[in-house]
Amino acid sequence: MNNEKRDAYQQLEAAIEEVCRLEGYEGVPIEWVVIAASQRFDEDGDGITQVGTLLPTGGNAVPYHRVMGLLDYVQARMRAEVARDDE
């Protein structure tokens, strides 16, 4: 990983820690996943969506089973929240 990318990941991690602190999280965030989507258009005007994940230090720091567990947990909580809102 080049210096620019490493610095960006360090800034991202610092921002996540700061937001967690401001949101009232206790302790130090030990694992995180950022999901990002971007939209662009090709030369024919067709929309192309790119979806990706950002992980600590650019990946490989958190095993797939842990990332998938975090995502599954958040999905379950969000689905429960939506179900409550529909009542």
Backbone as numpy.savetxt, mean C-alpha at the origin, in Angstrom:
# Nx Ny Nz CAx CAy CAz Cx Cy Cz
19.18 -1.64 -6.10 18.33 -0.46 -6.10 19.23 0.78 -6.10
18.89 1.73 -6.96 19.72 2.94 -7.02 19.41 3.87 -5.84
20.27 4.85 -5.65 20.15 5.77 -4.50 18.84 6.55 -4.52
18.42 7.01 -5.69 17.20 7.80 -5.78 15.98 6.98 -5.34
15.92 5.74 -5.81 14.80 4.88 -5.45 14.86 4.52 -3.96
16.05 4.23 -3.44 16.20 3.91 -2.02 15.76 5.10 -1.15
16.16 6.31 -1.55 15.76 7.52 -0.81 14.25 7.70 -0.84
13.63 7.43 -1.99 12.18 7.58 -2.11 11.47 6.59 -1.19
11.94 5.35 -1.14 11.33 4.37 -0.24 11.52 4.76 1.23
12.65 5.34 1.57 12.87 5.80 2.94 11.91 6.94 3.27
11.70 7.85 2.33 10.75 8.94 2.54 9.32 8.41 2.67
8.98 7.42 1.86 7.66 6.81 1.95 7.45 6.17 3.31
8.44 5.43 3.76 8.32 4.78 5.07 8.19 5.82 6.19
8.96 6.90 6.12 8.87 7.96 7.12 7.47 8.60 7.09
6.93 8.80 5.89 5.58 9.38 5.77 4.53 8.44 6.35
4.66 7.16 6.10 3.71 6.19 6.65 3.79 6.19 8.17
4.99 6.22 8.73 5.15 6.27 10.18 4.52 7.53 10.76
4.68 8.67 10.08 4.11 9.93 10.56 2.59 9.89 10.51
2.03 9.40 9.41 0.57 9.31 9.30 0.02 8.37 10.37
0.68 7.24 10.58 0.24 6.31 11.63 0.24 7.00 12.99
1.29 7.76 13.27 1.37 8.47 14.55 0.21 9.45 14.68
-0.06 10.21 13.62 -1.13 11.19 13.65 -2.51 10.54 13.75
-2.63 9.32 13.24 -3.90 8.58 13.32 -4.06 7.88 14.66
-3.05 7.97 15.52 -3.17 7.40 16.85 -2.66 5.98 17.01
-1.95 5.48 16.00 -1.36 4.14 16.12 -0.35 4.16 17.24
-0.28 3.08 17.97 0.72 2.94 19.02 1.80 2.00 18.53
3.04 2.28 18.87 4.14 1.44 18.42 4.67 1.88 17.07
5.49 1.04 16.50 6.15 1.33 15.22 5.55 0.43 14.15
5.13 1.00 13.03 4.63 0.14 11.94 5.73 -0.83 11.50
5.43 -2.10 11.52 6.45 -3.09 11.15 6.24 -3.65 9.75
5.02 -3.57 9.26 4.72 -4.02 7.91 3.71 -3.07 7.29
3.88 -2.82 6.01 2.92 -1.98 5.32 2.89 -2.36 3.85
1.77 -2.04 3.22 1.56 -2.26 1.80 0.84 -1.03 1.26
1.35 -0.47 0.19 0.67 0.62 -0.48 0.23 0.09 -1.84
-1.05 0.28 -2.14 -1.58 -0.14 -3.44 -1.79 1.14 -4.24
-1.25 1.17 -5.43 -1.35 2.36 -6.27 -1.88 1.96 -7.65
-2.71 2.82 -8.20 -3.22 2.63 -9.55 -2.95 3.89 -10.36
-2.59 3.71 -11.61 -2.39 4.86 -12.49 -3.12 4.59 -13.80
-3.50 5.65 -14.46 -4.24 5.57 -15.72 -3.46 6.31 -16.77
-3.37 5.69 -17.94 -2.76 6.37 -19.09 -3.52 5.96 -20.33
-3.20 6.59 -21.43 -3.86 6.28 -22.70 -2.80 5.95 -23.74
-3.06 4.91 -24.52 -2.11 4.55 -25.57 -2.33 5.42 -26.80
-1.58 5.15 -27.85 -1.64 5.98 -29.06 -3.00 5.92 -29.76
-3.80 4.87 -29.48 -5.14 4.77 -30.06 -6.20 5.41 -29.16
-5.79 5.94 -28.03 -6.73 6.56 -27.11 -7.38 5.60 -26.14
-6.94 4.34 -26.18 -7.48 3.34 -25.26 -6.87 3.52 -23.88
-7.73 3.45 -22.86 -7.25 3.60 -21.50 -6.53 2.34 -21.02
-5.44 2.54 -20.33 -4.68 1.45 -19.75 -4.48 1.76 -18.27
-4.89 0.84 -17.43 -4.73 1.02 -15.99 -3.61 0.12 -15.51
-2.75 0.67 -14.70 -1.66 -0.09 -14.08 -1.89 -0.09 -12.58
-1.88 -1.27 -11.98 -2.05 -1.41 -10.54 -0.82 -2.12 -10.00
-0.29 -1.59 -8.92 0.89 -2.21 -8.33 0.91 -2.05 -6.83
1.83 -2.73 -6.22 2.01 -2.64 -4.77 3.41 -2.13 -4.47
3.48 -1.33 -3.43 4.76 -0.85 -2.93 4.96 -1.47 -1.56
6.12 -2.05 -1.35 6.44 -2.72 -0.09 7.71 -2.12 0.50
7.93 -2.31 1.79 9.15 -1.77 2.41 10.39 -2.16 1.62
11.27 -1.23 1.47 12.55 -1.36 0.75 12.39 -1.88 -0.67
11.22 -1.70 -1.27 11.02 -2.09 -2.65 10.63 -3.53 -2.85
10.34 -4.24 -1.80 9.91 -5.64 -1.91 10.89 -6.59 -1.26
10.49 -7.81 -1.12 11.28 -8.90 -0.53 11.53 -8.73 0.96
11.13 -7.60 1.56 11.30 -7.41 3.00 10.17 -8.08 3.77
9.03 -8.23 3.11 7.87 -8.86 3.73 7.49 -10.04 2.84
7.46 -11.26 3.40 7.12 -12.43 2.59 5.70 -12.34 2.05
5.47 -12.98 0.91 4.16 -12.94 0.26 3.04 -13.36 1.19
3.24 -14.39 2.00 2.15 -14.85 2.86 1.76 -13.78 3.88
2.71 -12.96 4.31 2.39 -11.87 5.24 1.65 -10.74 4.52
2.10 -10.40 3.32 1.43 -9.35 2.53 0.00 -9.78 2.22
-0.16 -11.01 1.78 -1.50 -11.50 1.45 -2.38 -11.53 2.68
-1.82 -11.87 3.83 -2.59 -11.86 5.07 -3.04 -10.45 5.43
-2.15 -9.47 5.28 -2.53 -8.08 5.55 -3.66 -7.64 4.62
-3.53 -7.95 3.34 -4.55 -7.55 2.38 -5.88 -8.26 2.65
-5.83 -9.55 2.95 -7.06 -10.29 3.27 -7.75 -9.71 4.51
-6.97 -9.38 5.51 -7.53 -8.83 6.74 -8.22 -7.49 6.46
-7.57 -6.64 5.71 -8.16 -5.33 5.40 -9.41 -5.50 4.55
-9.38 -6.42 3.59 -10.57 -6.68 2.78 -11.73 -7.15 3.64
-11.47 -8.05 4.57 -12.54 -8.56 5.45 -13.14 -7.43 6.27
-12.29 -6.56 6.81 -12.79 -5.42 7.60 -13.59 -4.46 6.74
-13.11 -4.19 5.52 -13.83 -3.27 4.63 -15.17 -3.86 4.21
-15.21 -5.15 3.94 -16.47 -5.79 3.55 -17.47 -5.72 4.71
-16.99 -5.93 5.93 -17.88 -5.84 7.10 -18.39 -4.41 7.25
-17.54 -3.44 7.02 -17.94 -2.03 7.11 -19.01 -1.71 6.07
-18.81 -2.18 4.86 -19.79 -1.96 3.78 -21.11 -2.63 4.14
-21.05 -3.84 4.66 -22.27 -4.57 5.03 -23.03 -3.81 6.11
-22.34 -3.24 7.08 -23.00 -2.45 8.13 -23.65 -1.21 7.54
-22.97 -0.58 6.58 -23.51 0.63 5.96 -24.77 0.35 5.15
-24.90 -0.87 4.63 -26.05 -1.23 3.80 -27.28 -1.56 4.64
-27.13 -1.71 5.94 -28.26 -2.09 6.79 -29.19 -0.92 7.04
